[in-house]
Coordinates of C-alpha atoms and ligand atoms in Angstrom, one line a residue:
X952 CA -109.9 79.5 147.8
X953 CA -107.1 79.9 144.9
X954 CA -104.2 77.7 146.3
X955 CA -100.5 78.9 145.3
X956 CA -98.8 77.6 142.4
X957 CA -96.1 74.6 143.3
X958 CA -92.5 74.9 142.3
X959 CA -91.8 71.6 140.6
X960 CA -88.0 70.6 140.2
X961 CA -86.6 67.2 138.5
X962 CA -84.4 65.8 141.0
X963 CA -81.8 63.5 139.5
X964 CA -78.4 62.1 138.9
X965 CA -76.4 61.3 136.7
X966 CA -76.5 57.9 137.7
X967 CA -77.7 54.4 137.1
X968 CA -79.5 54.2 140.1
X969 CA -80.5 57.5 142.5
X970 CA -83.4 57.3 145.3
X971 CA -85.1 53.6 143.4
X972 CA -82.2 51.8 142.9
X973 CA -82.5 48.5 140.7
X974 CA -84.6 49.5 137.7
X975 CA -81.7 50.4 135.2
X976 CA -81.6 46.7 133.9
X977 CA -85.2 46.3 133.1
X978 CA -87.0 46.8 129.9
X979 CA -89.9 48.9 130.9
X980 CA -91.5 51.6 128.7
X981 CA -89.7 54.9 129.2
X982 CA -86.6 53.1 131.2
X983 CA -83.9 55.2 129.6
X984 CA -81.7 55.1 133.2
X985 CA -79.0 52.9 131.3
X986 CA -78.1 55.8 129.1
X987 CA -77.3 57.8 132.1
X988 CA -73.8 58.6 130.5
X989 CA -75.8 59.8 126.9
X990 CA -76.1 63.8 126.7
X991 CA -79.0 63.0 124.8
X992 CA -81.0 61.4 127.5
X993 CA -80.6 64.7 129.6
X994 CA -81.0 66.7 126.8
X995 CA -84.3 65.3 126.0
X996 CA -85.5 65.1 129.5
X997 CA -84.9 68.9 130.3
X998 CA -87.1 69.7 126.9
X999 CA -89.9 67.6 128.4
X1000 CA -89.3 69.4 131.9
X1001 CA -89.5 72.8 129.8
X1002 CA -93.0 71.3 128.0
X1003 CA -94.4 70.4 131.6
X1004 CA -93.0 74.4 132.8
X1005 CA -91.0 72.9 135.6
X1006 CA -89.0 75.5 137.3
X1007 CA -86.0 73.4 137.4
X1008 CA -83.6 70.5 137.0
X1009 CA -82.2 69.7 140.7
X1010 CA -79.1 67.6 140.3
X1011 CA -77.4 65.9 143.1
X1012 CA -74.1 64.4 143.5
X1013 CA -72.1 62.9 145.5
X1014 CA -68.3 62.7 145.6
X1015 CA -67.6 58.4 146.4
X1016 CA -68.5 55.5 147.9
X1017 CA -71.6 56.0 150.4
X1018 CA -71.0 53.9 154.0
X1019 CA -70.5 50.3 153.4
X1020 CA -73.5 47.4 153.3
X1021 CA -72.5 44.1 155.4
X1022 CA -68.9 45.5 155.3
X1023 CA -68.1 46.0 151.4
X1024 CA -69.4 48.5 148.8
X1025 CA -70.8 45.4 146.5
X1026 CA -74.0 46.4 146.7
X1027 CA -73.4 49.8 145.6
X1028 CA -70.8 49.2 142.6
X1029 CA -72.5 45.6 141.1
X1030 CA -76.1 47.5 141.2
X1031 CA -74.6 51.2 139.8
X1032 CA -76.8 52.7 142.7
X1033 CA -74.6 56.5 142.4
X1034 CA -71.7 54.8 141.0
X1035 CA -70.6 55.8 138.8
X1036 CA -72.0 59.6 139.2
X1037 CA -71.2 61.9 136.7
X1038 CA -70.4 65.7 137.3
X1039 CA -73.4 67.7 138.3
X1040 CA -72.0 71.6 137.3
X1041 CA -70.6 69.8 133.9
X1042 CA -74.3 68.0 133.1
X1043 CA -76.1 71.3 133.8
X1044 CA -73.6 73.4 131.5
X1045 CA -74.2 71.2 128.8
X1046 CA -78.0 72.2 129.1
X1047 CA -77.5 76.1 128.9
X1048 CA -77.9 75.8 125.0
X1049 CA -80.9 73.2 124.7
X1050 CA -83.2 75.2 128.0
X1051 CA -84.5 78.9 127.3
X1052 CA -86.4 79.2 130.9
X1053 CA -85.3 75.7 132.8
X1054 CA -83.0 76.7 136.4
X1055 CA -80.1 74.3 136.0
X1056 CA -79.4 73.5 140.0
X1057 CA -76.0 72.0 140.4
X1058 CA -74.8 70.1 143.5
X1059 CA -71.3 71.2 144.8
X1060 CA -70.0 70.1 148.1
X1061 CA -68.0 72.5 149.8
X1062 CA -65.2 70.1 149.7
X1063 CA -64.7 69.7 146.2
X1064 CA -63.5 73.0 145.1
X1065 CA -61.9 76.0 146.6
X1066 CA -64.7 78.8 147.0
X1067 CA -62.9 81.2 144.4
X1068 CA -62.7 78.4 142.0
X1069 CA -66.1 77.8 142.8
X1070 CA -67.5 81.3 142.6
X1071 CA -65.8 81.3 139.2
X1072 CA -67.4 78.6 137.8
X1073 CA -71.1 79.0 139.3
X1074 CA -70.6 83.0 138.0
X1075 CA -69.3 82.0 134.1
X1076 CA -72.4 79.4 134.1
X1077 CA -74.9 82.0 135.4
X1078 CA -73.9 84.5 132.7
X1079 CA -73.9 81.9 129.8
X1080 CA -77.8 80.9 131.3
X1081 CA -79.1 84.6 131.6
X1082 CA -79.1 83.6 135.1
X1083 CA -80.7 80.2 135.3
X1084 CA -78.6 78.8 137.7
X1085 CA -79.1 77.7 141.2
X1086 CA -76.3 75.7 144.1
X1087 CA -76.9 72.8 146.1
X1088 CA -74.9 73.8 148.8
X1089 CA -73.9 70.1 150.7
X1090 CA -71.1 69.3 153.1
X1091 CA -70.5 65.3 151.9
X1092 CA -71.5 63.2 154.5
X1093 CA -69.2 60.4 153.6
X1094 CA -66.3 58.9 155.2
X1095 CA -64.7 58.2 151.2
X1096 CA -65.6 61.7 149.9
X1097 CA -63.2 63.2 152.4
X1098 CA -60.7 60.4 152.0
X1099 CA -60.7 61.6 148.2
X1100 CA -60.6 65.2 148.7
X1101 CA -57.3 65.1 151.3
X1102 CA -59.1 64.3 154.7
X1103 CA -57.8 61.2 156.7
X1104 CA -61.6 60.5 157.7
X1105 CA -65.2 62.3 157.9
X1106 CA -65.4 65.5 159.3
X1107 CA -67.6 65.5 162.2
X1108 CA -71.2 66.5 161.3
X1109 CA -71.4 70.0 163.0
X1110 CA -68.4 70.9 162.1
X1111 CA -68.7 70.3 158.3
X1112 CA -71.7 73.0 158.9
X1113 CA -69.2 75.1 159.8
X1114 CA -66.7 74.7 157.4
X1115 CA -69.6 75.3 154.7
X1116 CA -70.6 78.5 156.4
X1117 CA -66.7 80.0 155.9
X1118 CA -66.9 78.5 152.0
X1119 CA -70.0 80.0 151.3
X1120 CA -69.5 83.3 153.2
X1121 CA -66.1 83.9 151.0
X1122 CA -68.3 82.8 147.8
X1123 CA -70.4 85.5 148.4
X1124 CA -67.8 88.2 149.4
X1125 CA -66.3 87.3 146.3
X1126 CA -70.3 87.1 144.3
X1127 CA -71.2 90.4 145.8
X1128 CA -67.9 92.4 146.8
X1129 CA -65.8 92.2 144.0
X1130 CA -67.4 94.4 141.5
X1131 CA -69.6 97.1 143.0
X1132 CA -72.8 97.6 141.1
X1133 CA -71.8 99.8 137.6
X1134 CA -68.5 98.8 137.4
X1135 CA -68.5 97.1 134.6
X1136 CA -68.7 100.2 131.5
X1137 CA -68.7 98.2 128.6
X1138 CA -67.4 101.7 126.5
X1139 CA -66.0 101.2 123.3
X1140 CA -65.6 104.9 122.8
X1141 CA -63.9 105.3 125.9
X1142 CA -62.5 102.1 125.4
X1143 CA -62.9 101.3 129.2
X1144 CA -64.3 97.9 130.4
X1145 CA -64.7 98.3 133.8
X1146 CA -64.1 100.9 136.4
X1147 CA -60.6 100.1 138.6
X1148 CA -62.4 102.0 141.2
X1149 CA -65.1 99.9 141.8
X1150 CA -63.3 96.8 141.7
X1151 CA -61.6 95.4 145.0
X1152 CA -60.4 93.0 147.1
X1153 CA -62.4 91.2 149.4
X1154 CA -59.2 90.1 151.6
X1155 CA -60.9 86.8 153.5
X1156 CA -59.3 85.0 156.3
X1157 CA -60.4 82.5 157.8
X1158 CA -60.0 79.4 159.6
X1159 CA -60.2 77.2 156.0
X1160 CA -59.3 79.5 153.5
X1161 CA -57.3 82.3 153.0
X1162 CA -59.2 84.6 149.6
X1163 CA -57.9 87.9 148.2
X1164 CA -59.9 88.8 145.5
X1165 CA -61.3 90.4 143.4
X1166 CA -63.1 87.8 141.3
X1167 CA -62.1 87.5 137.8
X1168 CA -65.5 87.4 137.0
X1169 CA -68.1 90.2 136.7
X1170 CA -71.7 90.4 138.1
X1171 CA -73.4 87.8 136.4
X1172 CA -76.9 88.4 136.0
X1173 CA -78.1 86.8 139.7
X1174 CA -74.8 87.7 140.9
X1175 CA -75.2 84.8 143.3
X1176 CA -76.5 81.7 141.8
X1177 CA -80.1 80.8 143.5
X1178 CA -79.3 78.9 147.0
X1179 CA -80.6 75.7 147.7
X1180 CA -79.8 73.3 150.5
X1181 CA -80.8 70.2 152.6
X1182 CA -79.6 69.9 155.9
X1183 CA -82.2 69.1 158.3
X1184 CA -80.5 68.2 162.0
X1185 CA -80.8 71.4 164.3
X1186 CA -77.3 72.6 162.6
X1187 CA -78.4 72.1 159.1
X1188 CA -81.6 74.2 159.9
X1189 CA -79.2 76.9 161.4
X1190 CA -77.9 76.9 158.3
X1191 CA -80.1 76.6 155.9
X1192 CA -82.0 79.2 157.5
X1193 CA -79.2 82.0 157.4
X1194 CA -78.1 80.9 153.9
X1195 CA -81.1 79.1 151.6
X1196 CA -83.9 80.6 149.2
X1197 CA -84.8 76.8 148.7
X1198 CA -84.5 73.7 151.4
X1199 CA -84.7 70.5 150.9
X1200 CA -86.6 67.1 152.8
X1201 CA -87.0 64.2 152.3
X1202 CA -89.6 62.7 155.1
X1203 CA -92.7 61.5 155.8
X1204 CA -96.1 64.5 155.8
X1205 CA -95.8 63.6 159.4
X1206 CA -92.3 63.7 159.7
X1207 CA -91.9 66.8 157.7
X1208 CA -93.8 68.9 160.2
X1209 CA -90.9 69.3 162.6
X1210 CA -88.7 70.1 160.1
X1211 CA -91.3 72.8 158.3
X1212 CA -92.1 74.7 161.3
X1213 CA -88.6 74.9 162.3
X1214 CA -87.4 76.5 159.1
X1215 CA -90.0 78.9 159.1
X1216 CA -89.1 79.9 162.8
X1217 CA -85.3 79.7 161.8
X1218 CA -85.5 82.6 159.2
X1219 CA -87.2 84.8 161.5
X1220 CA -84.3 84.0 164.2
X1221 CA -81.8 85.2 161.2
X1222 CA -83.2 88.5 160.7
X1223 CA -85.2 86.8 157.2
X1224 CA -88.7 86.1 156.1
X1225 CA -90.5 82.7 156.5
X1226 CA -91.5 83.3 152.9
X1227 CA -87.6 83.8 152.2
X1228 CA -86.9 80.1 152.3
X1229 CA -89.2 78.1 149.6
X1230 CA -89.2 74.6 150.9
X1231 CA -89.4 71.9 148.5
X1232 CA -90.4 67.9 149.6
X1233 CA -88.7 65.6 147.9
X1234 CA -91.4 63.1 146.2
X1235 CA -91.7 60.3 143.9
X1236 CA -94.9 59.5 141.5
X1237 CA -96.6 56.6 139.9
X1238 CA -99.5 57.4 138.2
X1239 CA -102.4 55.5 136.5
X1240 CA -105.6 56.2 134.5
X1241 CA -107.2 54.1 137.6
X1242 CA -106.2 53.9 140.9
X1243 CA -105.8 50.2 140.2
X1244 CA -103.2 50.7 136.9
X1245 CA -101.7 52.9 139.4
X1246 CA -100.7 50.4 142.1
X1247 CA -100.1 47.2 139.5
X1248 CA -97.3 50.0 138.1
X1249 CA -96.2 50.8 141.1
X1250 CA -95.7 47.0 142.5
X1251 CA -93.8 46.2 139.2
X1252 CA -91.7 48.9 140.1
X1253 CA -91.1 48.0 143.5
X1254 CA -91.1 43.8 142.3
X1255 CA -88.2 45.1 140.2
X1256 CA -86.1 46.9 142.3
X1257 CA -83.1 46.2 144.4
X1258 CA -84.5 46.9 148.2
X1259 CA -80.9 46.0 149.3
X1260 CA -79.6 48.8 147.5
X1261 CA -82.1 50.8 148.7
X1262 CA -81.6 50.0 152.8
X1263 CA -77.9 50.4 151.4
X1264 CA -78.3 53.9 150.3
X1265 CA -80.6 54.9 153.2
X1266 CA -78.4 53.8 155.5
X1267 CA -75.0 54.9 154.0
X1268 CA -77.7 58.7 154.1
X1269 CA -76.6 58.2 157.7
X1270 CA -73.9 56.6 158.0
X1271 CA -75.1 53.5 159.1
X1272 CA -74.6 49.6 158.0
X1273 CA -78.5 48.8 158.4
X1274 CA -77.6 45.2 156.7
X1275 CA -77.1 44.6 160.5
X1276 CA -80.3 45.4 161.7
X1277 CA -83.8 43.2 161.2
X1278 CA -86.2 45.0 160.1
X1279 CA -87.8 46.1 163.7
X1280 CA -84.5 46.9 165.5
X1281 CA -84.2 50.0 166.5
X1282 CA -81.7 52.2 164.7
X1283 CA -79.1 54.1 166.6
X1284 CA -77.9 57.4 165.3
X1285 CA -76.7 59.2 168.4
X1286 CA -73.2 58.6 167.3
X1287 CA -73.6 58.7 163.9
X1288 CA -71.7 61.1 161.4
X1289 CA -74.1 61.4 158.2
X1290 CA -77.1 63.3 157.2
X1291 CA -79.0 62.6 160.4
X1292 CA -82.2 65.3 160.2
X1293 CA -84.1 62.6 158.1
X1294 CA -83.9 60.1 161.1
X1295 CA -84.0 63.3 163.8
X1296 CA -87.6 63.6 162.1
X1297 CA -89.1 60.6 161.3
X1298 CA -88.3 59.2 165.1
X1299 CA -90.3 61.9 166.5
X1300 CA -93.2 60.6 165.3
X1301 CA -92.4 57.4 167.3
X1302 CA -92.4 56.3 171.2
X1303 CA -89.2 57.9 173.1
X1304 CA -88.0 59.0 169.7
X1305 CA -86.8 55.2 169.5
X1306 CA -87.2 54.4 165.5
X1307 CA -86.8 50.8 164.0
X1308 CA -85.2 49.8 160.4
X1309 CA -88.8 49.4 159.4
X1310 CA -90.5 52.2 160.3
X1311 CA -87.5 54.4 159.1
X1312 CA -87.9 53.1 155.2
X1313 CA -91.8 53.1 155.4
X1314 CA -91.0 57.1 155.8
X1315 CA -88.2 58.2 153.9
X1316 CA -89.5 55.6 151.3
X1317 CA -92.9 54.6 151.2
X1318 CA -94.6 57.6 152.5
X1319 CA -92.3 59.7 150.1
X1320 CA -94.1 58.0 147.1
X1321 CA -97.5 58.8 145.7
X1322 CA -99.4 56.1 144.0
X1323 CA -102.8 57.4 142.3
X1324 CA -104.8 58.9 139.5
X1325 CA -103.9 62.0 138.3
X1326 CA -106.8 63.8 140.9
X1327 CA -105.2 61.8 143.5
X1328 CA -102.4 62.9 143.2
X1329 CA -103.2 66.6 143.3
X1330 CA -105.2 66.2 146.3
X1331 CA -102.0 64.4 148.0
X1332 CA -100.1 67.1 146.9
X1333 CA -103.0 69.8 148.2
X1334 CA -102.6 68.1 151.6
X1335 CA -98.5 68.2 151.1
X1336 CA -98.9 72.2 150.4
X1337 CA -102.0 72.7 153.5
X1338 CA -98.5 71.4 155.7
X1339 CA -96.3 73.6 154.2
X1340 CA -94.3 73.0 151.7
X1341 CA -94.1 75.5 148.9
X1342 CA -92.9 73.0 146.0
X1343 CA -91.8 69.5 145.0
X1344 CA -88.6 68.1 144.3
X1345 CA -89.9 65.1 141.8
X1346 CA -87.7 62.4 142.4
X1347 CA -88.4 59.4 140.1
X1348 CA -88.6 55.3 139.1
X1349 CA -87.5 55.5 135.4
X1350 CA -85.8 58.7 133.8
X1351 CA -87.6 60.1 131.4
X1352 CA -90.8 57.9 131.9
X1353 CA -91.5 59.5 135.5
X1354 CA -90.7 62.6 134.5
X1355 CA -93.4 62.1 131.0
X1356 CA -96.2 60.6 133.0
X1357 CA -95.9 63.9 135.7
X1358 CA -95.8 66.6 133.0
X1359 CA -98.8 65.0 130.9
X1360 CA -101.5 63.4 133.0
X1361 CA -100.7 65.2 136.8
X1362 CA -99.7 68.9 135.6
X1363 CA -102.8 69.3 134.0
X1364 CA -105.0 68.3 136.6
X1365 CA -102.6 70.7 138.7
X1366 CA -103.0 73.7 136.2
X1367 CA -106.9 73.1 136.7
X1368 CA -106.6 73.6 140.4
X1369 CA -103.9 76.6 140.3
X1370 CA -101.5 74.2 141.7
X1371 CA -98.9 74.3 138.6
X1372 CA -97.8 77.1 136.4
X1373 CA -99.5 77.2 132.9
X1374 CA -96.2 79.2 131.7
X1375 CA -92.8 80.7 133.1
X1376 CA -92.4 84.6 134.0
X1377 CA -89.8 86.3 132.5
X1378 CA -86.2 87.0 134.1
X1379 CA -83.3 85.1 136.1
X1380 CA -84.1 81.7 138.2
X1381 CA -84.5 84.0 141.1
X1382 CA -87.0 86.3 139.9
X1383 CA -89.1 83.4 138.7
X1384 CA -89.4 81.8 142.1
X1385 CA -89.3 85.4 144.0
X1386 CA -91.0 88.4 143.3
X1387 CA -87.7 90.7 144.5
X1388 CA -85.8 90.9 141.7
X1389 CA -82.4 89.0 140.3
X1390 CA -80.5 89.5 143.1
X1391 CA -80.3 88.4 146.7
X1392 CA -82.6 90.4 148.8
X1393 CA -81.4 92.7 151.8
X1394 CA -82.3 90.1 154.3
X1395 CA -79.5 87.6 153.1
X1396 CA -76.3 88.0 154.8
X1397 CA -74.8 87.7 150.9
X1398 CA -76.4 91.3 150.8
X1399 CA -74.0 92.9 153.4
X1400 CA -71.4 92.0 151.3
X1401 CA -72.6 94.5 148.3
X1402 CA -70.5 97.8 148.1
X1403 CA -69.0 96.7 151.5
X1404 CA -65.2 96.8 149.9
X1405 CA -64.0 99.9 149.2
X1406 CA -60.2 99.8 148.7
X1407 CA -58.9 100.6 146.1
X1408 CA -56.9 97.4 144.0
Ligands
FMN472 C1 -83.7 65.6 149.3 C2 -82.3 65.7 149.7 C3 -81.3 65.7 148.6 C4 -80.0 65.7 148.9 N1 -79.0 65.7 147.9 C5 -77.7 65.6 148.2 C6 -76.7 65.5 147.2 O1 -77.0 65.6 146.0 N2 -75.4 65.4 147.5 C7 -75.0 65.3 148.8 O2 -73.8 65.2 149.1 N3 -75.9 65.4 149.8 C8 -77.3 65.5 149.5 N4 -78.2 65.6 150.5 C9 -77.7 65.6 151.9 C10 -77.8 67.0 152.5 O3 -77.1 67.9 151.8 C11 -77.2 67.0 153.9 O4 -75.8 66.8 153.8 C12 -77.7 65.9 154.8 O5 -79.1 66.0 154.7 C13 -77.2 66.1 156.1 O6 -77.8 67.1 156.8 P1 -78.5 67.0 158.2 O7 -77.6 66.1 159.0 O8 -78.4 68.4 158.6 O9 -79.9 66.5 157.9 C14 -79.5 65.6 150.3 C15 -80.5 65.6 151.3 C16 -81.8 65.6 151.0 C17 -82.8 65.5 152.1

């Protein structure tokens, strides 16, 4: 049977050290994480993606210090594990000009900016891509991000979910109910620009924020970027389901099942498709000519890196101190605050749902990286799409060197197998991962929100 093409996405950050912190330090051919803060590194990685026909370059970011390890942040500042982070929507602007057909995916947390501000931004940088850009909708799950935006701690978890459902309902009011489809002229004759009639106030009011409208920008050519997100606790489902085109995990094949099915069945429950929501696995690669060169590159890697960092950054994920724990404690999340559908997932697989420190990095960690020859690889990735998933979120070691080994030893072993795309279709970031057209289709709430103004300015 001809299997589906995979969407394949770079996920990075601007950062010395992302999901394999440690490596930024060591000479290793195509170890270029120390020039994080270079434009030219990114600039020369999104070529490569564009050589390799990835869809797109998925950048995260996060807005301060994760939860503390053994008390302090040392671990986090001495080892640059996303500190410093650079600005995600200013990285990906700087790419419009060097990408013809890459989707830019910015991260932006729904506490950082004000949605009009927002919608502004995300609307001029879709119109200066031809529509190649997509939002990382997150909530910051961070007790410091929400000291530095204002808040005297961390929201609660649900209620962050809710908070991003009112930002990202007036975003698309303001996306999609500003400017009513042919209001903008554009007749020099006439000399009229746009068409006072069909522009209007959107008037929100809500618990957060208070949003009059119009938007002082016009229709860019999505309207509303492509929406991506990666909640996966029962509320972060909820609302990736009534809001995403592409989710997000990071968890074991195992694990992910859960979390698969209950996006699938979550879509349906909001009046959308299964096939609405593209779901995208979050996976790193080592690959070898042998299986052997494989794993003696894979254990340099591993030999090399800082695994404090790493049960640092998993457990600040959370919102846990797992410097605390051995190694087969349990971990106990009932209380905590941070991204907890990871955990929710992988403990499922386990006895009572009771998951120690161990078994919790052998799955977010370990059974998220794929160590082989090219053929490997792809029949990993067969079993990976057989579950599910409908792309991959490449997460990497070493920036570019990953990224180089994946587009020229394991996408052309995909190509052979139908699994990768040989070259991009034409149109906006939406149209080339949907077959609907630029804009949201009628089954997103954003949708409701076209033509649904009327008054006049
Ligand atoms: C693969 C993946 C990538 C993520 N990237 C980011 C990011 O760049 N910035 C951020 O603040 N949160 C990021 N998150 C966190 C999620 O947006 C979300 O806040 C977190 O998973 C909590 O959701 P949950 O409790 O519903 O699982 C990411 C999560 C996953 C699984």
């Amino acid at each position: 049977m001809a299997r589906k093409r995979l969407i394949f996405n770079a996920f990075v950050c601007p950062s010395p050290g992302h999901v394999k912190p440690g490596l930024w330090p060591h000479d290793l051919p195509g170890n270029e994480l120390a020039d994080f803060d270079r434009l030219d590194t990114w600039i020369r990685l999104a070529k490569k993606l564009e050589e390799g026909r990835f869809d797109g370059l998925f950048i995260g970011d996060v807005l301060g210090l994760y939860a503390p390890y053994g008390g302090n942040w040392d671990v986090f500042v001495r080892d640059g594990n996303r500190f410093p982070m650079l600005d995600s929507l200013i990285l990906a602007s700087t790419l419009v000009p060097e990408t013809q057909n890459l989707g830019l995916i910015l991260t932006a947390s729904v506490i950082q900016d004000h949605p009009y501000s927002l919608a502004r931004r995300i609307a001029t940088l879709d119109h200066f891509s031809e529509g190649r850009v997509g939002w990382n909708i997150v909530t910051s799950s961070t007790e410091n991000a929400h000291r530095n935006y204002g808040a005297d701690t961390i929201v609660n978890h649900d209620e962050r979910y809710e908070w991003a459902e009112e930002h990202v309902d007036a975003v698309l009011k303001l996306l999609e109910g500003s400017w009513e489809e042919g209001a903008v002229v554009r007749d020099s004759a006439r000399r009229i620009y746009a068409d006072p009639g069909k522009v209007h106030r959107i008037n929100h009011e809500g618990r957060h924020y208070r949003v009059e409208g119009p938007l002082i920008v016009h229709p860019s050519p999505q309207r509303v970027p492509t929406l991506f997100q990666a909640g996966s606790s029962p509320r972060g489902i909820d609302f990736a389901t009534r809001f995403a085109e592409g989710a997000l995990l990071l968890n074991s094949l195992e694990g992910a099942g859960n979390v698969i099915s209950g996006l699938r069945q979550g879509a349906a429950r909001h009046g959308r498709r299964p096939e609405d929501i593209k779901i995208l696995a979050a996976l790193t690669f080592v690959v070898g000519s042998t299986e052997r060169e494989a794993k003696e590159k894979w254990e340099q890697y591993e030999d090399l890196m800082n695994h404090e960092a790493l049960a640092a950054e998993v457990g600040g994920n959370i919102g846990i101190d797992l410097s605390k724990l051995d190694m087969d404690d349990p971990i106990d999340y009932s209380n905590a605050q941070g991204g907890i559908g990871k955990i929710i997932a992988e403990a499922k697989k386990y006895r009572n749902g009771v998951i120690t420190k161990r078994q919790y990095l052998q799955g977010v960690a370990r059974e998220t990286t794929i160590v082989g020859t090219p053929e490997q690889v792809a029949d990993r990735l067969e079993q990976w799409q057989d579950a599910g998933i409908d792309g991959v979120n490449v997460m990497n070691y070493l920036i570019p060197g990953t990224y180089h080994d994946f587009v020229d030893h394991v996408i052309p072993e995909l190509r052979s197998r139908g699994l990768a795309q040989t070259e991009y279709s034409p149109g906006t970031l939406r149209e080339k991962l949907f077959v609907e057209g630029p804009h949201l289709n009628r089954r997103h709430p954003g949708y409701a929100y076209r033509g649904a103004f009327t008054a006049p300015l």
